[in-house]
Amino acid sequence: MISADVLIIGAGPAGLQAAIHAARKKVSVVLVGKTENSALAGTHIENYLGIPGKADGSEILRVGSGQAEGFGCRMLRENVISAARKDGGFEIMTENDTAIKARAVILATGISRVKLGVPGEKELFGKGVSYCAACDGNFYKGKTVAIIGGETESAASAELMTAYASKVYWVAKDIAASERMIRKAADAGAETVRASAKAIIGEDKVTALELDDGTVLSLDGVFIELGARSSADLAMDLDVMPEMDDSIKVDSSCFTGTDGIYACGDVTGKPWQLAKAVGQGAVAGTSAAEWVRNNVSE
Amino acid sequence: MSVIEVTDASFDGFVGAKYAVVDCWAPWCGPCRRIAPIIEKLAEISAGEIAVGKLLVDSNPATSRKYNITAIPTILVFKNGKLEGQIVGLNPGLTAESLKDTVLEM
Ligand SMILES: Cc1cc2nc3c(=O)[nH]c(=O)nc-3n(C[C@H](O)[C@H](O)[C@H](O)COP(=O)(O)OP(=O)(O)OC[C@H]3O[C@@H](n4cnc5c(N)ncnc54)[C@H](O)[C@@H]3O)c2cc1C
């Protein structure tokens, strides 16, 4: 079990800046997240104050991670799969089964990109296309389904669906799920298909899934679970109700209205910009550290 | 008015009202928890005009099958017992007021 005064979920610019500001306030800080999944990774930024030309987003993240660690933040390069209130604080579980106890939590999870963007996806939503295996699994008893996505969440959904469906394909080109969950999905009988989805096929309900290698899988349901556990789900785990557009409302101190929980960056809504992520990160890191110092007796 | 618990057995009678809305949900469905306050508010602001109910899909499979529900939350909208609309999933613009207007304009 790891303990932290301030736990930050998300390794984008908002989370990293929050880590720097919280750590400088002399509280213990742990950050969980994968920088390579930040919206900034692989982009070029031309509108950030004081940085001329096209700044390399991945480089900003690399240098920023080093700065956060330099100020004493501990970094875990993995995803959070669940969060809960516990003993007056919070307990977070990661995909590799690490439990982290924290006094304050900062959600810096960015925007979840849930849509696959392939033909048939929009038209067949609710007619065999679903974004939540936990919600809709029960409708596919004895049927054939595919789960699309390479992270631990999708492997967990593939495992879950084996309890309902008679045949489960786990379709993932690049696999980033934890070894433990990959094994569990395979042991439960899910068949891994290393390909990308190209089109979802069906007239008034899903009948097949076409893959980029030309294969066509006949099936009844397609579950799209692209990223890590969503900000909206994590927020609800922590008694914070997201807005209908999935953003999390905060006040000027980045406080969510639920004791000990702060949010910053793209997850708080538009504008989705580096400058705002960094600015709110500084505010959230400072606010969370101050809250811990003022509210927790040693 | 509060939201009425509807079952397979009571379904046809319930949706026979002039206007009826049924929220199909399950407790472990996160998006369903976010629709719930909208449905509660709809019941409040449309008392006497729209019958507002909720149906637990897992305990009431016959209704889910009849209306081809394969994703929740699904909101079913009826006028005089006839299905007039089906709203699947979270719709960022959805409010109790907009839902009320949509139903009464059907
Ligand atoms: C193509 C493109 C071009 C852009 N160009 C510009 C530009 O020119 N100027 C500009 O200002 N902005 C630009 N942006 C936007 C900018 O990148 C974002 O505003 C910024 O990255 C937001 O930072 P963030 O930290 O809030 O979120 P992100 O950078 O998205 O980071 C979110 C982090 O949370 C993590 N995470 C999510 N869920 C979990 C979980 N369950 N467990 C653990 N970790 C989790 C992710 O892995 C990631 O590390 C661009 C974005 C894109 C995609």
Coordinates of C-alpha atoms and ligand atoms in Angstrom, one line a residue:
Chain A
M1 CA 0.0 0.0 0.0
I2 CA 1.3 3.4 -1.0
S3 CA 0.2 6.5 0.9
A4 CA 0.1 10.1 -0.4
D5 CA -1.2 13.4 0.9
V6 CA -2.1 14.4 -2.6
L7 CA -2.8 11.8 -5.4
I8 CA -3.0 13.1 -8.9
I9 CA -4.7 11.0 -11.7
G10 CA -3.4 11.9 -15.1
A11 CA 0.1 12.5 -16.5
G12 CA -0.7 15.4 -18.9
P13 CA 0.3 19.0 -18.5
A14 CA -2.4 19.7 -15.9
G15 CA -1.5 16.7 -13.7
L16 CA 2.3 17.4 -14.0
Q17 CA 1.9 21.1 -13.1
A18 CA -0.4 20.2 -10.2
A19 CA 2.3 17.7 -9.0
I20 CA 5.0 20.4 -9.1
H21 CA 2.9 22.9 -7.2
A22 CA 1.7 20.4 -4.6
A23 CA 5.1 18.9 -4.0
R24 CA 6.6 22.4 -3.5
K25 CA 4.1 22.9 -0.7
K26 CA 5.9 20.0 1.2
V27 CA 3.1 17.5 1.1
S28 CA 3.7 13.9 -0.3
V29 CA 2.5 13.6 -3.9
V30 CA 1.9 10.6 -6.1
L31 CA 0.9 10.9 -9.7
V32 CA -0.6 8.0 -11.6
G33 CA -0.9 8.1 -15.4
K34 CA 0.8 7.5 -18.8
T35 CA 2.3 10.6 -20.4
E36 CA 2.1 8.9 -23.8
N37 CA -1.7 9.0 -23.5
S38 CA -1.8 12.7 -22.9
A39 CA -3.5 14.8 -25.7
L40 CA -0.2 16.8 -25.8
A41 CA 1.9 13.7 -26.8
G42 CA 3.0 13.9 -30.4
T43 CA 1.5 17.4 -31.0
H44 CA 3.2 20.7 -31.7
I45 CA 2.3 23.8 -29.8
E46 CA 2.6 27.3 -31.3
N47 CA 0.6 29.4 -28.9
Y48 CA 2.2 28.9 -25.5
L49 CA 3.7 32.0 -23.9
G50 CA 7.5 32.3 -24.1
I51 CA 8.1 29.2 -26.2
P52 CA 8.8 30.2 -29.8
G53 CA 8.2 28.1 -33.0
K54 CA 6.6 24.7 -32.8
A55 CA 7.2 23.3 -29.4
D56 CA 7.3 19.5 -29.3
G57 CA 4.4 18.2 -27.0
S58 CA 6.2 15.0 -26.1
E59 CA 9.3 16.9 -25.1
I60 CA 7.2 19.2 -22.8
L61 CA 5.8 16.1 -21.1
R62 CA 9.2 14.4 -20.8
V63 CA 10.9 17.5 -19.3
G64 CA 7.8 18.2 -17.1
S65 CA 7.8 14.6 -15.7
G66 CA 11.4 15.1 -14.8
Q67 CA 10.6 18.4 -13.1
A68 CA 7.8 16.8 -11.1
E69 CA 10.0 14.0 -10.0
G70 CA 12.7 16.5 -9.1
F71 CA 10.4 18.2 -6.7
G72 CA 9.7 14.9 -5.0
C73 CA 6.6 13.6 -6.8
R74 CA 6.4 9.8 -7.1
M75 CA 5.2 8.7 -10.6
L76 CA 3.4 5.5 -11.4
R77 CA 3.2 4.9 -15.2
E78 CA -0.1 3.1 -15.2
N79 CA -3.9 3.6 -15.2
V80 CA -6.3 3.9 -12.4
I81 CA -9.1 1.4 -12.6
S82 CA -11.2 2.4 -9.5
A83 CA -11.4 5.0 -6.8
A84 CA -13.4 5.0 -3.5
R85 CA -13.8 7.0 -0.3
K86 CA -12.2 5.2 2.6
D87 CA -11.5 6.1 6.2
G88 CA -12.1 9.8 5.8
G89 CA -9.7 9.8 2.7
F90 CA -9.6 8.0 -0.6
E91 CA -8.3 4.6 -1.9
I92 CA -7.3 4.2 -5.5
M93 CA -6.5 1.0 -7.3
T94 CA -4.3 0.8 -10.4
E95 CA -4.3 -1.7 -13.2
N96 CA -1.4 -3.6 -11.7
D97 CA -3.2 -4.0 -8.4
T98 CA -1.4 -1.3 -6.5
A99 CA -3.5 0.3 -3.8
I100 CA -2.9 4.0 -3.0
K101 CA -4.3 5.7 0.0
A102 CA -4.7 9.5 -0.3
R103 CA -6.0 12.5 1.6
A104 CA -6.8 14.6 -1.4
V105 CA -7.3 13.6 -5.1
I106 CA -6.8 15.7 -8.2
L107 CA -8.5 14.6 -11.4
A108 CA -6.4 15.6 -14.3
T109 CA -7.6 13.0 -16.7
G110 CA -8.2 15.1 -19.8
I111 CA -11.0 14.4 -22.2
S112 CA -11.9 10.8 -22.9
R113 CA -11.9 10.0 -26.5
V114 CA -14.5 7.3 -26.6
K115 CA -15.6 7.2 -30.3
L116 CA -13.8 4.9 -32.7
G117 CA -14.9 7.0 -35.8
V118 CA -15.6 4.1 -38.1
P119 CA -18.5 3.7 -40.5
G120 CA -21.6 2.2 -38.9
E121 CA -20.6 3.2 -35.3
K122 CA -23.0 6.2 -35.1
E123 CA -25.8 4.6 -37.1
L124 CA -25.8 1.4 -35.0
F125 CA -25.4 2.9 -31.6
G126 CA -28.0 1.2 -29.4
K127 CA -28.5 -1.4 -32.1
G128 CA -25.6 -3.6 -31.2
V129 CA -23.0 -0.8 -30.6
S130 CA -22.3 0.0 -27.0
Y131 CA -19.8 1.9 -25.0
C132 CA -20.3 0.1 -21.7
A133 CA -20.0 -3.6 -21.2
A134 CA -20.9 -3.4 -17.5
C135 CA -24.2 -1.7 -18.5
D136 CA -25.2 -3.7 -21.5
G137 CA -23.5 -7.1 -21.2
N138 CA -26.7 -8.7 -20.0
F139 CA -28.4 -8.1 -23.4
Y140 CA -25.9 -10.4 -25.1
K141 CA -26.6 -13.7 -23.4
G142 CA -25.5 -16.5 -25.7
K143 CA -24.5 -14.1 -28.5
T144 CA -21.2 -13.3 -30.2
V145 CA -19.5 -9.9 -29.4
A146 CA -16.3 -8.0 -29.9
I147 CA -14.6 -5.6 -27.4
I148 CA -12.5 -3.0 -29.1
G149 CA -9.6 -1.3 -27.3
G150 CA -6.1 -2.0 -26.1
E151 CA -6.1 -0.8 -22.5
T152 CA -6.8 -2.7 -19.3
E153 CA -10.5 -1.5 -19.3
S154 CA -11.2 -3.3 -22.5
A155 CA -9.4 -6.5 -21.4
A156 CA -11.6 -6.4 -18.2
S157 CA -14.7 -5.9 -20.3
A158 CA -13.7 -8.9 -22.6
E159 CA -13.3 -11.0 -19.4
L160 CA -16.7 -9.7 -18.1
M161 CA -18.5 -10.5 -21.4
T162 CA -17.4 -14.1 -21.3
A163 CA -19.9 -14.5 -18.5
Y164 CA -22.8 -13.6 -20.9
A165 CA -21.8 -14.1 -24.5
S166 CA -21.0 -17.5 -26.1
K167 CA -18.1 -16.0 -28.0
V168 CA -16.0 -13.0 -27.2
Y169 CA -13.3 -11.4 -29.4
W170 CA -11.0 -8.9 -27.9
V171 CA -9.9 -6.7 -30.9
A172 CA -6.8 -4.7 -30.2
K173 CA -4.0 -3.7 -32.5
D174 CA -1.7 -2.2 -29.8
I175 CA -2.1 -3.8 -26.4
A176 CA -1.3 -1.6 -23.4
A177 CA -3.3 -3.6 -20.8
S178 CA -1.8 -5.0 -17.7
E179 CA -0.3 -8.5 -18.0
R180 CA -2.6 -9.7 -15.2
M181 CA -5.8 -8.6 -17.1
I182 CA -4.6 -9.9 -20.4
R183 CA -4.1 -13.3 -18.8
K184 CA -7.5 -13.1 -17.0
A185 CA -9.3 -12.3 -20.3
A186 CA -7.5 -15.2 -22.1
D187 CA -8.2 -17.6 -19.3
A188 CA -11.9 -16.7 -19.3
G189 CA -11.9 -17.7 -23.0
A190 CA -11.8 -14.4 -24.9
E191 CA -10.0 -14.7 -28.2
T192 CA -7.5 -11.9 -28.9
V193 CA -7.5 -10.5 -32.4
R194 CA -4.6 -8.2 -33.2
A195 CA -6.2 -5.8 -35.7
S196 CA -8.0 -2.5 -35.9
A197 CA -11.7 -2.1 -36.6
K198 CA -12.5 -0.7 -40.0
A199 CA -16.3 -0.7 -40.2
I200 CA -19.3 -1.9 -38.2
I201 CA -21.8 -3.6 -40.5
G202 CA -25.6 -4.0 -40.2
E203 CA -28.9 -2.7 -41.5
D204 CA -31.0 -2.1 -38.4
K205 CA -28.8 -4.1 -36.1
V206 CA -25.1 -5.1 -35.9
T207 CA -24.3 -8.2 -37.9
A208 CA -20.5 -8.0 -38.5
L209 CA -17.3 -6.2 -37.8
E210 CA -14.8 -5.6 -40.6
L211 CA -11.1 -5.4 -39.6
D212 CA -8.2 -3.6 -41.3
D213 CA -6.6 -7.0 -42.3
G214 CA -9.7 -7.8 -44.4
T215 CA -11.2 -10.2 -41.9
V216 CA -15.0 -9.9 -41.3
L217 CA -16.2 -11.3 -38.0
S218 CA -19.9 -12.2 -37.8
L219 CA -21.3 -11.0 -34.5
D220 CA -24.2 -9.4 -32.7
G221 CA -22.6 -6.7 -30.6
V222 CA -19.6 -4.4 -30.6
F223 CA -18.4 -2.8 -27.4
I224 CA -16.1 0.2 -27.8
E225 CA -13.9 0.8 -24.8
L226 CA -10.9 2.7 -26.0
G227 CA -9.2 4.4 -23.1
A228 CA -8.6 4.1 -19.4
R229 CA -11.5 4.2 -17.0
S230 CA -13.3 7.5 -17.8
S231 CA -13.1 10.7 -15.8
A232 CA -16.9 10.6 -15.5
D233 CA -16.8 7.1 -13.9
L234 CA -13.9 8.0 -11.6
A235 CA -15.7 11.1 -10.5
M236 CA -18.8 9.2 -9.7
D237 CA -16.7 6.7 -7.7
L238 CA -15.7 9.7 -5.6
D239 CA -19.2 11.2 -5.3
V240 CA -18.6 14.0 -7.8
M241 CA -21.4 14.2 -10.3
P242 CA -20.1 15.0 -13.8
E243 CA -21.9 17.4 -16.1
M244 CA -23.9 15.9 -19.0
D245 CA -21.0 16.6 -21.4
D246 CA -18.7 14.5 -19.0
S247 CA -16.8 17.6 -17.8
I248 CA -16.3 18.2 -14.1
K249 CA -17.3 21.6 -12.7
V250 CA -14.8 23.4 -10.5
D251 CA -14.7 26.8 -8.8
S252 CA -11.8 29.3 -9.1
S253 CA -9.7 27.2 -6.7
C254 CA -10.3 24.1 -8.9
F255 CA -12.4 22.6 -6.1
T256 CA -15.2 20.2 -7.2
G257 CA -17.5 20.9 -4.3
T258 CA -16.7 17.5 -2.8
D259 CA -14.3 17.6 0.1
G260 CA -10.7 16.8 -0.8
I261 CA -11.4 16.5 -4.6
Y262 CA -10.0 18.9 -7.2
A263 CA -9.9 18.9 -10.9
C264 CA -7.9 20.7 -13.6
G265 CA -7.2 20.8 -17.3
D266 CA -9.3 19.5 -20.2
V267 CA -11.5 17.5 -17.8
T268 CA -13.0 20.7 -16.5
G269 CA -14.3 21.7 -19.9
K270 CA -13.3 24.1 -22.7
P271 CA -11.0 25.7 -23.7
W272 CA -9.0 22.5 -24.3
Q273 CA -5.6 24.3 -24.3
L274 CA -2.2 23.7 -22.8
A275 CA -2.0 27.2 -21.2
K276 CA -5.3 26.6 -19.3
A277 CA -4.3 23.0 -18.3
V278 CA -1.0 24.3 -16.8
G279 CA -2.7 27.3 -15.1
Q280 CA -5.4 25.2 -13.5
G281 CA -2.8 22.5 -12.6
A282 CA -0.9 25.1 -10.6
V283 CA -4.1 26.2 -8.9
A284 CA -5.4 22.6 -8.2
G285 CA -1.9 21.5 -6.8
T286 CA -1.8 24.5 -4.5
S287 CA -5.4 24.2 -3.3
A288 CA -5.2 20.4 -2.7
A289 CA -1.9 20.8 -0.7
E290 CA -3.4 23.6 1.3
W291 CA -6.5 21.6 2.0
V292 CA -4.4 18.7 3.3
R293 CA -2.3 21.0 5.5
N294 CA -5.4 22.7 7.0
N295 CA -7.6 19.7 7.4
V296 CA -5.6 16.7 8.3
S297 CA -4.1 16.3 11.8
E298 CA -1.0 14.2 12.0
Chain B
M1 CA -45.2 13.4 -8.5
S2 CA -42.5 10.8 -8.1
V3 CA -41.1 8.4 -10.7
I4 CA -43.2 5.2 -10.8
E5 CA -41.5 1.8 -10.8
V6 CA -42.8 -0.1 -13.9
T7 CA -42.5 -3.8 -14.5
D8 CA -43.2 -6.2 -17.4
A9 CA -46.6 -6.9 -15.9
S10 CA -47.6 -3.2 -15.4
F11 CA -45.9 -1.9 -18.5
D12 CA -48.8 -1.8 -21.1
G13 CA -51.2 -0.3 -18.6
F14 CA -48.6 2.4 -17.6
V15 CA -47.8 3.5 -21.2
G16 CA -51.5 3.6 -22.1
A17 CA -51.6 7.2 -20.6
K18 CA -51.9 10.1 -23.0
Y19 CA -48.2 10.7 -22.6
A20 CA -45.7 8.4 -20.9
V21 CA -42.0 8.3 -20.5
V22 CA -40.1 5.2 -19.2
D23 CA -36.4 5.3 -18.3
C24 CA -34.9 1.8 -18.8
W25 CA -31.9 1.4 -16.4
A26 CA -29.8 -0.8 -14.2
P27 CA -28.0 0.1 -10.9
W28 CA -24.5 -0.7 -12.1
C29 CA -24.8 1.5 -15.1
G30 CA -22.9 4.8 -14.6
P31 CA -24.6 6.8 -17.3
C32 CA -28.0 5.7 -15.9
R33 CA -27.2 7.4 -12.6
R34 CA -26.7 10.6 -14.5
I35 CA -30.0 10.4 -16.3
A36 CA -31.9 9.7 -13.1
P37 CA -32.1 13.3 -11.7
I38 CA -33.4 14.4 -15.1
I39 CA -36.2 11.8 -15.0
E40 CA -37.0 12.8 -11.4
K41 CA -37.2 16.4 -12.4
L42 CA -39.4 15.6 -15.4
A43 CA -41.8 13.8 -13.1
E44 CA -41.9 16.9 -10.9
I45 CA -42.5 19.5 -13.7
S46 CA -44.9 17.4 -15.7
A47 CA -47.1 16.1 -13.0
G48 CA -50.6 15.4 -14.4
E49 CA -49.4 15.7 -18.0
I50 CA -46.9 12.9 -18.5
A51 CA -46.7 9.6 -16.7
V52 CA -43.1 9.1 -15.8
G53 CA -41.7 5.7 -14.9
K54 CA -38.5 3.6 -14.7
L55 CA -37.9 0.0 -15.6
L56 CA -35.2 -2.2 -14.3
V57 CA -34.1 -4.0 -17.4
D58 CA -32.6 -7.1 -15.8
S59 CA -35.7 -8.0 -13.9
N60 CA -38.0 -7.2 -16.8
P61 CA -36.5 -8.9 -19.9
A62 CA -39.8 -9.1 -21.8
T63 CA -40.1 -5.3 -22.2
S64 CA -36.4 -5.0 -23.2
R65 CA -36.9 -7.6 -25.8
K66 CA -40.1 -6.2 -27.2
Y67 CA -38.5 -2.8 -27.7
N68 CA -35.1 -4.1 -28.9
I69 CA -33.2 -2.4 -26.0
T70 CA -29.6 -3.3 -26.2
A71 CA -28.0 -0.3 -24.5
I72 CA -28.9 1.6 -21.4
P73 CA -29.9 4.2 -20.5
T74 CA -32.8 4.1 -23.0
I75 CA -35.7 6.5 -22.6
L76 CA -38.9 5.3 -24.3
V77 CA -41.6 7.9 -25.1
F78 CA -45.2 6.9 -25.7
K79 CA -48.3 8.7 -26.8
N80 CA -51.6 6.9 -26.2
G81 CA -49.8 3.6 -25.8
K82 CA -47.8 3.9 -29.1
L83 CA -44.0 4.2 -29.0
E84 CA -43.1 7.6 -30.5
G85 CA -39.5 8.0 -29.5
Q86 CA -36.5 6.2 -28.2
I87 CA -33.5 8.1 -26.7
V88 CA -30.4 6.0 -26.2
G89 CA -27.4 7.0 -24.1
L90 CA -26.4 10.3 -22.6
N91 CA -27.3 13.3 -24.7
P92 CA -25.2 16.3 -23.5
G93 CA -28.1 18.7 -24.3
L94 CA -30.8 16.7 -22.5
T95 CA -32.6 18.5 -19.6
A96 CA -36.0 17.7 -17.9
E97 CA -37.4 20.8 -19.6
S98 CA -36.2 19.8 -23.1
L99 CA -37.5 16.3 -22.6
K100 CA -40.9 17.6 -21.5
D101 CA -41.2 19.8 -24.6
T102 CA -40.2 17.0 -26.9
V103 CA -42.8 14.6 -25.4
L104 CA -45.6 17.1 -25.4
E105 CA -44.9 18.1 -29.0
M106 CA -45.2 14.5 -30.2
Ligands
LIG1 C1 -3.8 17.3 -32.1 C2 -3.8 18.2 -31.0 C3 -3.3 19.5 -31.1 C4 -3.3 20.4 -30.0 N1 -2.8 21.6 -30.2 C5 -2.8 22.5 -29.2 C6 -2.2 23.8 -29.3 O1 -1.6 24.1 -30.4 N2 -2.2 24.6 -28.3 C7 -2.8 24.3 -27.1 O2 -2.8 25.1 -26.1 N3 -3.4 23.1 -26.9 C8 -3.4 22.2 -27.9 N4 -3.9 20.9 -27.8 C9 -4.6 20.6 -26.5 C10 -3.7 20.2 -25.3 O3 -2.9 19.1 -25.8 C11 -4.6 19.9 -24.2 O4 -5.4 21.0 -23.8 C12 -3.8 19.4 -22.9 O5 -3.0 18.3 -23.2 C13 -4.7 19.1 -21.8 O6 -4.0 18.7 -20.7 P1 -4.6 17.7 -19.6 O7 -3.5 17.4 -18.7 O8 -5.8 18.3 -19.0 O9 -5.1 16.4 -20.3 P2 -4.2 15.4 -21.2 O10 -3.0 16.0 -21.7 O11 -5.1 14.7 -22.1 O12 -3.7 14.3 -20.1 C14 -4.6 13.4 -19.5 C15 -3.9 12.4 -18.7 O13 -4.8 11.6 -17.9 C16 -4.5 10.3 -18.1 N5 -5.6 9.5 -17.7 C17 -6.9 9.4 -18.2 N6 -7.7 8.5 -17.6 C18 -6.8 7.9 -16.6 C19 -7.0 6.9 -15.7 N7 -8.2 6.3 -15.5 N8 -6.0 6.5 -14.9 C20 -4.8 7.2 -15.0 N9 -4.5 8.2 -15.9 C21 -5.6 8.5 -16.7 C22 -4.0 10.2 -19.5 O14 -3.4 9.0 -19.8 C23 -3.1 11.4 -19.6 O15 -1.9 11.1 -19.1 C24 -3.9 20.0 -28.8 C25 -4.4 18.7 -28.7 C26 -4.4 17.8 -29.7 C27 -5.0 16.5 -29.5

